[in-house]
Coordinates of C-alpha atoms and ligand atoms in Angstrom, one line a residue:
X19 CA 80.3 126.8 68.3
X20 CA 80.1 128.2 71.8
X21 CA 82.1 131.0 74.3
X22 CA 83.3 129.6 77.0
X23 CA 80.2 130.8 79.3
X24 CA 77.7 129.1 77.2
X25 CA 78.4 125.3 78.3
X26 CA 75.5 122.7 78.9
X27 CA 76.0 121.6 82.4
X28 CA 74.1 118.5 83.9
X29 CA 76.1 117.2 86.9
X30 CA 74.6 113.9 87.5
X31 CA 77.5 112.5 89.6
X32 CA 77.2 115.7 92.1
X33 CA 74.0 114.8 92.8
X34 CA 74.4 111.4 94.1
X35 CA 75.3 113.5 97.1
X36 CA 77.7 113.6 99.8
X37 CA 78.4 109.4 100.2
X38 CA 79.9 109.6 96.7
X39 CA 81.8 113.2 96.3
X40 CA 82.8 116.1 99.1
X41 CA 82.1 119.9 97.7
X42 CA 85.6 121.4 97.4
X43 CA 86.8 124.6 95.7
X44 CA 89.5 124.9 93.7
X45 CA 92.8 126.6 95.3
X46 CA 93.8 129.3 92.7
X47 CA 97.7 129.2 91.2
X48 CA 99.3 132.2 91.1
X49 CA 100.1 134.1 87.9
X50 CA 98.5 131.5 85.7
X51 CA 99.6 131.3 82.2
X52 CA 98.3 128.8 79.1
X53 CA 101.1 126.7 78.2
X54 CA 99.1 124.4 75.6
X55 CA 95.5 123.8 74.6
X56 CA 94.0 120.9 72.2
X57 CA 92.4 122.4 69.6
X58 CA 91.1 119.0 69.1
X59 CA 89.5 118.5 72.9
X60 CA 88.5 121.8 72.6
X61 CA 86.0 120.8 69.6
X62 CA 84.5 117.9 71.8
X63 CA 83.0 121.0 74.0
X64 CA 82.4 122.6 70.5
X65 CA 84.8 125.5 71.5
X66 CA 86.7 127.3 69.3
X67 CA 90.5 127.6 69.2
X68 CA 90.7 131.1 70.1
X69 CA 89.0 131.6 73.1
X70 CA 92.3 129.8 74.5
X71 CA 93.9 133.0 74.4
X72 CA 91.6 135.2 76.4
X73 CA 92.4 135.5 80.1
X74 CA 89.2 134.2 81.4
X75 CA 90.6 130.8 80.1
X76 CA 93.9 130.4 82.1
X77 CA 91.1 131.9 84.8
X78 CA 89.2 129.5 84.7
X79 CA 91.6 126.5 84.3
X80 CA 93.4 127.4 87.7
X81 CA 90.6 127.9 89.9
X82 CA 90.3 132.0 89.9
X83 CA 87.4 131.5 88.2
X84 CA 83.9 129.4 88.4
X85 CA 80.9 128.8 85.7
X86 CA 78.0 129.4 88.3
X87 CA 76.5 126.1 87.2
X88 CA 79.7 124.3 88.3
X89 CA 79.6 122.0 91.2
X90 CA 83.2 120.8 92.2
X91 CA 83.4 117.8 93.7
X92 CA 86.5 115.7 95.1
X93 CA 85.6 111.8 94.7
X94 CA 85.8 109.1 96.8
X95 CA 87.0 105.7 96.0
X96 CA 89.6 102.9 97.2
X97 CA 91.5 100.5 95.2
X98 CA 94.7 97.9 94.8
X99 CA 97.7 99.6 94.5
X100 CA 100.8 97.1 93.2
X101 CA 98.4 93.9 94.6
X102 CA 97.3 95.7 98.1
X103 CA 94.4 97.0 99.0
X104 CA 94.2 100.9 100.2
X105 CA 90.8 101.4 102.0
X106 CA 90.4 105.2 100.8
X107 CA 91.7 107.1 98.6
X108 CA 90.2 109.7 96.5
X109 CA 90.5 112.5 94.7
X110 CA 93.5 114.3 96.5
X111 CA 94.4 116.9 94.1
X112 CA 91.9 117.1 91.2
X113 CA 88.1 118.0 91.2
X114 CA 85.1 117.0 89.2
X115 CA 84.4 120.5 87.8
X116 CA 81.3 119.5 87.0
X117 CA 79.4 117.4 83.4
X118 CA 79.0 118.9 80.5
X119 CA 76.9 118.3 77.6
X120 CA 77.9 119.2 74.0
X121 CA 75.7 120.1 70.6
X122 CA 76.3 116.2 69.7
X123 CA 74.8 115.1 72.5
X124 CA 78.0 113.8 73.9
X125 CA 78.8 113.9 77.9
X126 CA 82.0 115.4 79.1
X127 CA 83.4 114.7 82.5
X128 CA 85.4 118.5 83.5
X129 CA 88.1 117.6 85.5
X130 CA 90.7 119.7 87.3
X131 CA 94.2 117.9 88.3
X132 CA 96.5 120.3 90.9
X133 CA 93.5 122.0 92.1
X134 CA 94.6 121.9 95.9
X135 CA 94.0 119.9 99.0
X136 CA 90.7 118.2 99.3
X137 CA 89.3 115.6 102.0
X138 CA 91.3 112.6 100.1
X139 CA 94.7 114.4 100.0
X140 CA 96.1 112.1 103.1
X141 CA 100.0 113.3 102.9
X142 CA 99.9 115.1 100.0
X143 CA 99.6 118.9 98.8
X144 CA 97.0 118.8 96.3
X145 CA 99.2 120.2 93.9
X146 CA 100.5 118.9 90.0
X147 CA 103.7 120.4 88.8
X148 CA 104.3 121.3 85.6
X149 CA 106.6 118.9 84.4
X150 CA 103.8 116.4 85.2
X151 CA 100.4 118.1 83.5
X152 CA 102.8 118.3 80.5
X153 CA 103.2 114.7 80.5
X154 CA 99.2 113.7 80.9
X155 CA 98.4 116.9 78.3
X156 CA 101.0 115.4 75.7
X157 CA 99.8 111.3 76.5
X158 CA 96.3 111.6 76.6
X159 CA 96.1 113.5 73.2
X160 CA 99.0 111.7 71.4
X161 CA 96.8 107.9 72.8
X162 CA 93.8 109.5 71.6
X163 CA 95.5 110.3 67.9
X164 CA 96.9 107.0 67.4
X165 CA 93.3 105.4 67.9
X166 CA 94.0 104.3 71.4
X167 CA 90.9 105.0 74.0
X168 CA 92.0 107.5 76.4
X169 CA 90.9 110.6 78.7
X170 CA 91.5 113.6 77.2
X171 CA 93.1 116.8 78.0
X172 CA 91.5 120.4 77.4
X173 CA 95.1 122.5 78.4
X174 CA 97.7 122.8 80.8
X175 CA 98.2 126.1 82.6
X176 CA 101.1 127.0 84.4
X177 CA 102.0 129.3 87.4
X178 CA 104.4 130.8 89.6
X179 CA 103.2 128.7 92.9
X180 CA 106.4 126.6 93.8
X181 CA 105.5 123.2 94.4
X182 CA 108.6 120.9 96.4
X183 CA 109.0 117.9 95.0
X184 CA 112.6 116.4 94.9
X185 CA 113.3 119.9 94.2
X186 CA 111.4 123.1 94.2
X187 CA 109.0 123.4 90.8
X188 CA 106.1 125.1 89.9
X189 CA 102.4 124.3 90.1
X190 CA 100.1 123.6 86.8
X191 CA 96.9 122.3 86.3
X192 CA 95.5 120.1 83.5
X193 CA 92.2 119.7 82.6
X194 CA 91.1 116.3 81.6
X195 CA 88.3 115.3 79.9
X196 CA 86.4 112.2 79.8
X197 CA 83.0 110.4 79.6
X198 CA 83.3 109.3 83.0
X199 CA 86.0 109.9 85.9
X200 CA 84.6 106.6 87.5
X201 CA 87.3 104.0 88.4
X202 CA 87.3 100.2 89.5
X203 CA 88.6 101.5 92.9
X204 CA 85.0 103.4 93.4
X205 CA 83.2 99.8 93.2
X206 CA 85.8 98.7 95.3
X207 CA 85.3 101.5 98.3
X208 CA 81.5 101.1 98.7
X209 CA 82.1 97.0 98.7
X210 CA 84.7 96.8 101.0
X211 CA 82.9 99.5 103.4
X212 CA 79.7 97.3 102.8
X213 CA 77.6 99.8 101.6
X214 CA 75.5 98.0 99.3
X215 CA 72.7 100.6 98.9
X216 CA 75.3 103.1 97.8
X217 CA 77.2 100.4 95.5
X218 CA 73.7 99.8 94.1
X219 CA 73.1 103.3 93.4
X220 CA 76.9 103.8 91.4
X221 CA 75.9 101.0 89.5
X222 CA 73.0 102.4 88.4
X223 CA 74.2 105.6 87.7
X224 CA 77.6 104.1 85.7
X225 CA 74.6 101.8 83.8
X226 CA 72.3 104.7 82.8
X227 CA 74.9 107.1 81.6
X228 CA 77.6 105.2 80.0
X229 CA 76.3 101.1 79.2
X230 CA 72.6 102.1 78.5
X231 CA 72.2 98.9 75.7
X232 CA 73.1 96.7 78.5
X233 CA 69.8 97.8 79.8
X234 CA 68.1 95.4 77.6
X235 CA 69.8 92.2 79.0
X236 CA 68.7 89.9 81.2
X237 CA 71.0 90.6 83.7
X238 CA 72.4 94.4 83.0
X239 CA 74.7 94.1 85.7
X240 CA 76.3 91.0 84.0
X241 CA 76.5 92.7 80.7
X242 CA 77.9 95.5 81.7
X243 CA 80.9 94.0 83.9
X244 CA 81.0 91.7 80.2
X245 CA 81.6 95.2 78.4
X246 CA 84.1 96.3 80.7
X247 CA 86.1 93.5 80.2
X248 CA 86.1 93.5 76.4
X249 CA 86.6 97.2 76.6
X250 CA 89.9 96.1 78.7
X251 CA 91.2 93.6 76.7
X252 CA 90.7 95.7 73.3
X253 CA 92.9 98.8 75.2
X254 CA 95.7 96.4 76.3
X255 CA 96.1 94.8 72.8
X256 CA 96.7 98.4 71.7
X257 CA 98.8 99.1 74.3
X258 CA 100.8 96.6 73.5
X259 CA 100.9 96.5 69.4
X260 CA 102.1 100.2 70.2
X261 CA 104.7 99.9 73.0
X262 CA 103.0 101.9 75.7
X263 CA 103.8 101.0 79.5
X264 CA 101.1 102.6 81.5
X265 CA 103.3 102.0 84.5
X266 CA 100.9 102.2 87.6
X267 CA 98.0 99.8 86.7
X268 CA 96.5 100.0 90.1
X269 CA 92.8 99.5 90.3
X270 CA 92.0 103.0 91.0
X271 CA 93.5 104.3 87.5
X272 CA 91.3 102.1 85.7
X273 CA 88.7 103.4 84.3
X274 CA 84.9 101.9 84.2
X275 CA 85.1 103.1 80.1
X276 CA 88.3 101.1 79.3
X277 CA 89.7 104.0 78.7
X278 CA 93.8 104.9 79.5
X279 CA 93.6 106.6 82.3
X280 CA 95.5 108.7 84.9
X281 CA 99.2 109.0 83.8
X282 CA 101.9 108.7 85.6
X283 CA 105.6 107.6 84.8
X284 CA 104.2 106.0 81.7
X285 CA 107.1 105.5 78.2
X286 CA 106.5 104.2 74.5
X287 CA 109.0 101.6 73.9
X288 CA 111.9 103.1 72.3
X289 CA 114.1 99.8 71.5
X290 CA 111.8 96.8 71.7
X291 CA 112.2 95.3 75.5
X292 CA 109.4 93.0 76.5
X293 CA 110.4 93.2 80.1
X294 CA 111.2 97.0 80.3
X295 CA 109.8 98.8 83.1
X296 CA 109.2 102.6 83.2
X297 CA 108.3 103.1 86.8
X298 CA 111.4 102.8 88.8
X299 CA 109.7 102.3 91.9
X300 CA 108.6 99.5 90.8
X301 CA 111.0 97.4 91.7
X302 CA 109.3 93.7 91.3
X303 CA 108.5 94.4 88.0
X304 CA 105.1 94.2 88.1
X305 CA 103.7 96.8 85.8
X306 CA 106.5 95.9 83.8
X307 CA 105.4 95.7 79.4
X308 CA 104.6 92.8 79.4
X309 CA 102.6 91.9 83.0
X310 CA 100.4 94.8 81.1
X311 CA 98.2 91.8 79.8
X312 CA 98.2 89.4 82.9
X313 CA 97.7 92.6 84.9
X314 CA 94.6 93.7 83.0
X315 CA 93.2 90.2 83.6
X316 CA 94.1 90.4 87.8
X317 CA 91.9 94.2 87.7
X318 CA 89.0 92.8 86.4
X319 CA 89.0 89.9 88.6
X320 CA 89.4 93.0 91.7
X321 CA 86.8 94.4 90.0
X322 CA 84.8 91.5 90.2
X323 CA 84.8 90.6 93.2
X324 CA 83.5 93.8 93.9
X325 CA 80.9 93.2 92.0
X326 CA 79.8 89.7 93.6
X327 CA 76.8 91.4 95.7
X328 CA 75.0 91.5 92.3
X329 CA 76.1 89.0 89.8
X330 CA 77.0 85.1 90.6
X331 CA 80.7 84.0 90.8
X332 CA 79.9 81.9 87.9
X333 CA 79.1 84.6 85.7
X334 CA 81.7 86.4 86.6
X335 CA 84.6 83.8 86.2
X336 CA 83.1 82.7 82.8
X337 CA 82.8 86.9 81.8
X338 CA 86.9 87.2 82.9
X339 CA 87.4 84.0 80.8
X340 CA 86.6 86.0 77.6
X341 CA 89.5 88.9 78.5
X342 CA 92.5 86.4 77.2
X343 CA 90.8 84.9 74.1
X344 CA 89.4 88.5 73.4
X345 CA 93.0 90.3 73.8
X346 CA 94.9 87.7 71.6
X347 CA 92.7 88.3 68.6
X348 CA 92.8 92.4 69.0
X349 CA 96.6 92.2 69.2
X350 CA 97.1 89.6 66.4
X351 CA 94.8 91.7 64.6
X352 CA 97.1 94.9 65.0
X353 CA 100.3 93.5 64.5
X354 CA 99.0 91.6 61.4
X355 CA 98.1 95.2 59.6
X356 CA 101.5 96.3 61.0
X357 CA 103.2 93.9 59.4
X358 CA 101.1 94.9 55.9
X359 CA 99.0 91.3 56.2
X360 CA 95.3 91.6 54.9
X361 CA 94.4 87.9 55.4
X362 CA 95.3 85.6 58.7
X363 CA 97.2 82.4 58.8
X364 CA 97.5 80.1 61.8
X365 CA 101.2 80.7 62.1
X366 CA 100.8 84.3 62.1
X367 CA 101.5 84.6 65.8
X368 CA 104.5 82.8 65.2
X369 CA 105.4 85.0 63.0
X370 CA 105.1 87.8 65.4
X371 CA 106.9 86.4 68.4
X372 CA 110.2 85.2 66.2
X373 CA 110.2 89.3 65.0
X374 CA 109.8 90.8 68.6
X375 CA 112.2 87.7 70.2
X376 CA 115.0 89.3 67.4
X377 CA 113.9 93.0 68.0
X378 CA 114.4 92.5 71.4
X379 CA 117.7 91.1 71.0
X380 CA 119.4 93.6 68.9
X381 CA 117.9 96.5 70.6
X382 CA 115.7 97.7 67.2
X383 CA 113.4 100.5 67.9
X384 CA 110.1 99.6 67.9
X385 CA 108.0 102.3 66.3
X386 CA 110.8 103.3 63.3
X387 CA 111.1 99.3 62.2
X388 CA 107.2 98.7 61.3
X389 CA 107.6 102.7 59.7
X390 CA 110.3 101.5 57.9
X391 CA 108.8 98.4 56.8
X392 CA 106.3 99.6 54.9
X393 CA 108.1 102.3 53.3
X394 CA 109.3 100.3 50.5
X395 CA 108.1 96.4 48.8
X396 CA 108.7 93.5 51.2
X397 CA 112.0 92.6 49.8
X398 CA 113.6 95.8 49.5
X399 CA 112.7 96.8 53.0
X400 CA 113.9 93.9 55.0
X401 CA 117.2 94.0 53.5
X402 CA 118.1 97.5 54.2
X403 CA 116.6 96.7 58.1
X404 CA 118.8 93.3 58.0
X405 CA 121.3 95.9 59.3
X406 CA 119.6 96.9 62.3
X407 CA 120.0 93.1 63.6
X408 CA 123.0 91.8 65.5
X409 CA 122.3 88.2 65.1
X410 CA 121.8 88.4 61.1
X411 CA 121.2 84.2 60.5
X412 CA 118.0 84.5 62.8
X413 CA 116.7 88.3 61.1
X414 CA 117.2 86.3 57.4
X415 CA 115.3 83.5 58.6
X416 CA 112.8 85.3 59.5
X417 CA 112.7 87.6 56.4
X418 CA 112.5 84.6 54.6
X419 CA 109.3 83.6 56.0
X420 CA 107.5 87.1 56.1
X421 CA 108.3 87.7 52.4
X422 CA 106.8 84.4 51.2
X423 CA 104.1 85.4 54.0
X424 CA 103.8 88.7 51.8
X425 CA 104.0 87.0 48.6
X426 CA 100.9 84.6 50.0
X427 CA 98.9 87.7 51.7
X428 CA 97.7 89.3 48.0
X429 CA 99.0 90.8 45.1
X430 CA 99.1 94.5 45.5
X431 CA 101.3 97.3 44.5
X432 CA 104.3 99.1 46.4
X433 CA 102.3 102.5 46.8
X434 CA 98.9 100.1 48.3
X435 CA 101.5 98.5 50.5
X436 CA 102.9 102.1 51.7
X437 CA 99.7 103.6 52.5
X438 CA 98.0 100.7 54.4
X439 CA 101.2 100.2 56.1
X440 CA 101.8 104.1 57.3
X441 CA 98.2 104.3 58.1
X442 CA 98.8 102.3 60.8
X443 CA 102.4 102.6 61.9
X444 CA 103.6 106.3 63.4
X445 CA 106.3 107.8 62.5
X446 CA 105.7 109.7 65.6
X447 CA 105.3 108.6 69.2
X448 CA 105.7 110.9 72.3
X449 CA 109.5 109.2 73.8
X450 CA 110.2 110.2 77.3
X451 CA 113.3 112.4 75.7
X452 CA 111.1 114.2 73.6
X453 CA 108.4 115.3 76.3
X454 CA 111.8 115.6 78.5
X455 CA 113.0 118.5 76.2
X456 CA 110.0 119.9 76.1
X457 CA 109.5 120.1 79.7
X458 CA 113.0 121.5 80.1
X459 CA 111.9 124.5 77.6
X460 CA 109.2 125.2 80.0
X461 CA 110.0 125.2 83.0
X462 CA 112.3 128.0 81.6
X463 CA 108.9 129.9 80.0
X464 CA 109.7 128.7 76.7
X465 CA 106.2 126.6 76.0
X466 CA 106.5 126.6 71.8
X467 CA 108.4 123.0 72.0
X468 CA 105.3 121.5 73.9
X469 CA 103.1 123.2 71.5
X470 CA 104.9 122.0 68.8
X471 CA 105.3 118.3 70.2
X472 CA 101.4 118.0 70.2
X473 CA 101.5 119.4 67.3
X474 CA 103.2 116.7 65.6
X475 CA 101.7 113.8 67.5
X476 CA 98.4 114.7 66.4
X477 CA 99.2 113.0 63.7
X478 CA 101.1 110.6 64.3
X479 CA 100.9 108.5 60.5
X480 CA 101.1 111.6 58.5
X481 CA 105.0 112.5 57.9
X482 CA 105.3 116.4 58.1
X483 CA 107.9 118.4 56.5
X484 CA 110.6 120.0 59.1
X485 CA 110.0 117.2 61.5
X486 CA 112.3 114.7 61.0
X487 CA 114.1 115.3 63.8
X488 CA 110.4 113.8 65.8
X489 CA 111.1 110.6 64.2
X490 CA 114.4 109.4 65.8
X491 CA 115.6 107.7 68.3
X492 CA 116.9 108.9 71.3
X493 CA 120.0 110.0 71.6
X494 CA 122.1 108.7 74.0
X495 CA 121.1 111.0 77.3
X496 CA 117.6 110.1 76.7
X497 CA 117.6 106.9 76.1
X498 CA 117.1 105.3 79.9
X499 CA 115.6 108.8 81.2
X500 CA 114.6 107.8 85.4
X501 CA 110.9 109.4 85.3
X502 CA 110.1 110.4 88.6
X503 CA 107.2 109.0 90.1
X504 CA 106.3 112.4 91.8
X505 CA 104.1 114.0 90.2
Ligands
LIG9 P1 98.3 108.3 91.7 O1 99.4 107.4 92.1 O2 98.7 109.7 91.1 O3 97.2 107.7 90.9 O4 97.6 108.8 93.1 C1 97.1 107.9 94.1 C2 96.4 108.7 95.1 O5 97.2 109.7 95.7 C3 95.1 109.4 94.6 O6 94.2 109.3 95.6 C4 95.6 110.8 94.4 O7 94.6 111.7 94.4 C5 96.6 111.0 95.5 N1 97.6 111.9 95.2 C6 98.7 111.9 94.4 N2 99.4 113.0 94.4 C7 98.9 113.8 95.3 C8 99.2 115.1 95.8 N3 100.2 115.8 95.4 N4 98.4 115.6 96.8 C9 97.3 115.0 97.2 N5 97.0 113.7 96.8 C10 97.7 113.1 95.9
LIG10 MG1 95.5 107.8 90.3

């Protein structure tokens, strides 16, 4: 275990020099305050809990403070935002603190969001409000629990700075943690400004540090760009055997790790709704649930063509061909342990669409129906959800078939059935009206309910006495909550 001024720092992506990052400092917050740490991502720096609560902490998360072998940097990179391309953007508002390196051997990206104005702010003000570093603190975590790859955050720590957005808030700052901070967009800025040298040199360095195995192939370039695509389509499927909208899928929030990455007006599904959109500037729809998959598919192929300087179109097209086949079989995979199915059968799929088809049109809550499902045998628990289903001939058709489906799957007992079941369906997911309350406690200085909220979501399959009230839905305010896209 380690104090906080006894970090390992290597910062490798600093020293690629001034064509890849600009030296910035942080802009200090005033009166900065902890409003929630991870106990959890503090452990992948190998702190302990407590040195959250001393006041060099808060000092250092808001830029009062500095390690002196910290080299902040604001990056540069480009990317397609909703299918055009933006020639630069950046980091506007967050900085690569610098790369750390814990007792496991493991590399840690530090990374500052609302740390002030940098080269790459264009219009902006460099600043995160509170409301928003709530949101990625509570996401990334709550991903992370439920086994979905995702950046991490450290803590969020407020202030007193106002910050206008549609109205006057207050500054924050969250600090994420990840492998790597490097995006499709950067390939993307260094091909599109024909810089081939530098493109060269990224690839390299993303090769060394994150796909070293691909090192061995014949054409490491190729393998890697392979990897990235697999590590793609394996996030979506979970994305979507979970209900999470990521809601701004632009290239330059997609992570070279195929890892969730930079959150915006993100939502879990609360009622099942295939085409339900959580960005409400998005007015075509594209991000919408389900153009997740399709979406995935049209970032890679940006990606690749970024990538065409080093590895044939041929490759390339027949690497992207594996992201459909590759997402199908992670997803059927999923929903066939949600549904409590050990072995697979052709019509499985089937199975699958006729349930979500019927979820979708009664309006039956996504996460609590696969809870609820394996709470009890087969037959018992479809008949109490039978209720839950407006158009009752189709739901008892398709009980029919799961329960013989059940009946074919293995012979195991009711307890078995529960605890494979709950393993992999949450009782707990982070709905927009829960962060929203949250966020509304505070902004008033109350910060115990967004403690409490990641409490609880850190384990998501483990049912925890008090916290039933975690496991609803929403009641009728927060049920079609407008996120704001401002952030
Ligand atoms: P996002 O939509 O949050 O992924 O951001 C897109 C681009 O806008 C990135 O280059 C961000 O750094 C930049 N950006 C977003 N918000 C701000 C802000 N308040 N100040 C400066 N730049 C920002
Ligand atoms: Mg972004």
């Amino acid at each position: 275990m380690k104090a906080l001024d006894e970090l390992t720092f290597d910062n490798r992506f600093a020293r690629l020099g001034d064509a890849f990052s600009t030296h910035v400092l942080p802009e200090p917050l005033d009166e900065p305050r902890l409003v929630v740490a991870s106990n959890a991502a503090m452990a992948l720096l190998d702190l302990v809990p407590a040195v959250a609560e001393t006041p060099v902490f808060a000092e250092l998360f808001s830029g009062h403070k500095l390690w002196a072998e910290a080299e902040p940097r604001a990056m540069i990179y480009s990317g397609h935002q909703f299918g055009g391309y933006t020639p630069q953007l950046g980091d506007g508002r967050g900085l690569l603190l610098g790369e750390v390196y814990n007792e496991a051997g493991e590399h840690w990206d530090l990374h500052l969001k609302g740390a002030g104005m940098t080269p790459y702010s264009r219009t902006g003000d460099g600043r995160a409000v509170l409301r928003s570093s709530i949101r990625e603190f509570l996401a990334s975590e709550a991903l992370h629990a439920l086994g979905i790859p995702s950046s991490r955050a450290l803590c969020v720590i407020g202030s007193s700075t106002p910050v206008w957005r549609e109205k006057q808030e207050r500054g924050a700052m969250v600090l994420r943690l990840a492998p790597s901070h490097i995006r499709f967009g950067h390939f993307e800025y260094f091909y599109y400004t024909k810089k081939p040298e530098q493109q060269a040199e990224l690839a390299e360095h993303v090769l060394n540090l994150h796909y070293p195995e691909c090192r061995e192939q014949l054409e490491p370039y190729l393998a890697m760009f392979r990897e990235i695509v697999e590590r793609n389509a394996e996030m979506i499927a979970k994305w979507q055997a979970y209900g999470f909208c990521h809601g701004v899928m632009n290239t330059d929030n997609m992570s070279i790790l195929g890892i969730t990455f930079d959150f915006g007006p993100f939502a879990f599904l609360d009622d099942f709704d295939a085409h339900f959109i959580c960005n409400h500037s998005d007015h075509e729809g594209r991000y919408s649930f389900s153009n997740q998959v399709p979406i995935g598919q049209w970032n890679l192929s940006a990606l690749a063509q970024a990538l065409t300087p080093f590895i044939s179109v041929d490759a390339l097209k027949e690497a992207l061909g594996l992201y459909l086949p590759l997402y199908q079989a992670h997803y059927l995979d999923l929903m066939r342990r949600r549904l409590g199915l050990t072995t697979a059968e052709d019509d499985d799929q089937q199975l699958v669409e006729r349930l979500l088809k019927l979820m979708q049109n009664s309006g039956v809550d996504y996460t609590l129906f696969f809870r609820r499902l394996g709470d009890e045998s087969a037959e018992m628990a479809v008949a109490k959800l039978r209720d839950d289903f407006v158009d009752l001939a189709g739901f008892d058709a398709w009980a029919g078939l799961y329960k013989a489906r059940v009946e074919r799957d293995g012979d195991y007992s009711e307890e078995q059935r529960r605890e494979r079941m709950h393993a992999v369906n949450p009782l707990y997911i982070l709905r927009n009206y829960l962060a929203q309350n949250a966020i509304a406690a505070a902004e008033s200085g109350d910060y115990s309910e967004v403690q409490r909220l990641h409490e609880v979501l850190s384990k998501p399959f483990e049912e925890q006495a008090g916290m039933e009230q975690y496991a609803q839905r929403p009641p009728d305010w927060g049920k079609h909550l407008e996120i704001s896209c401002s952030s």
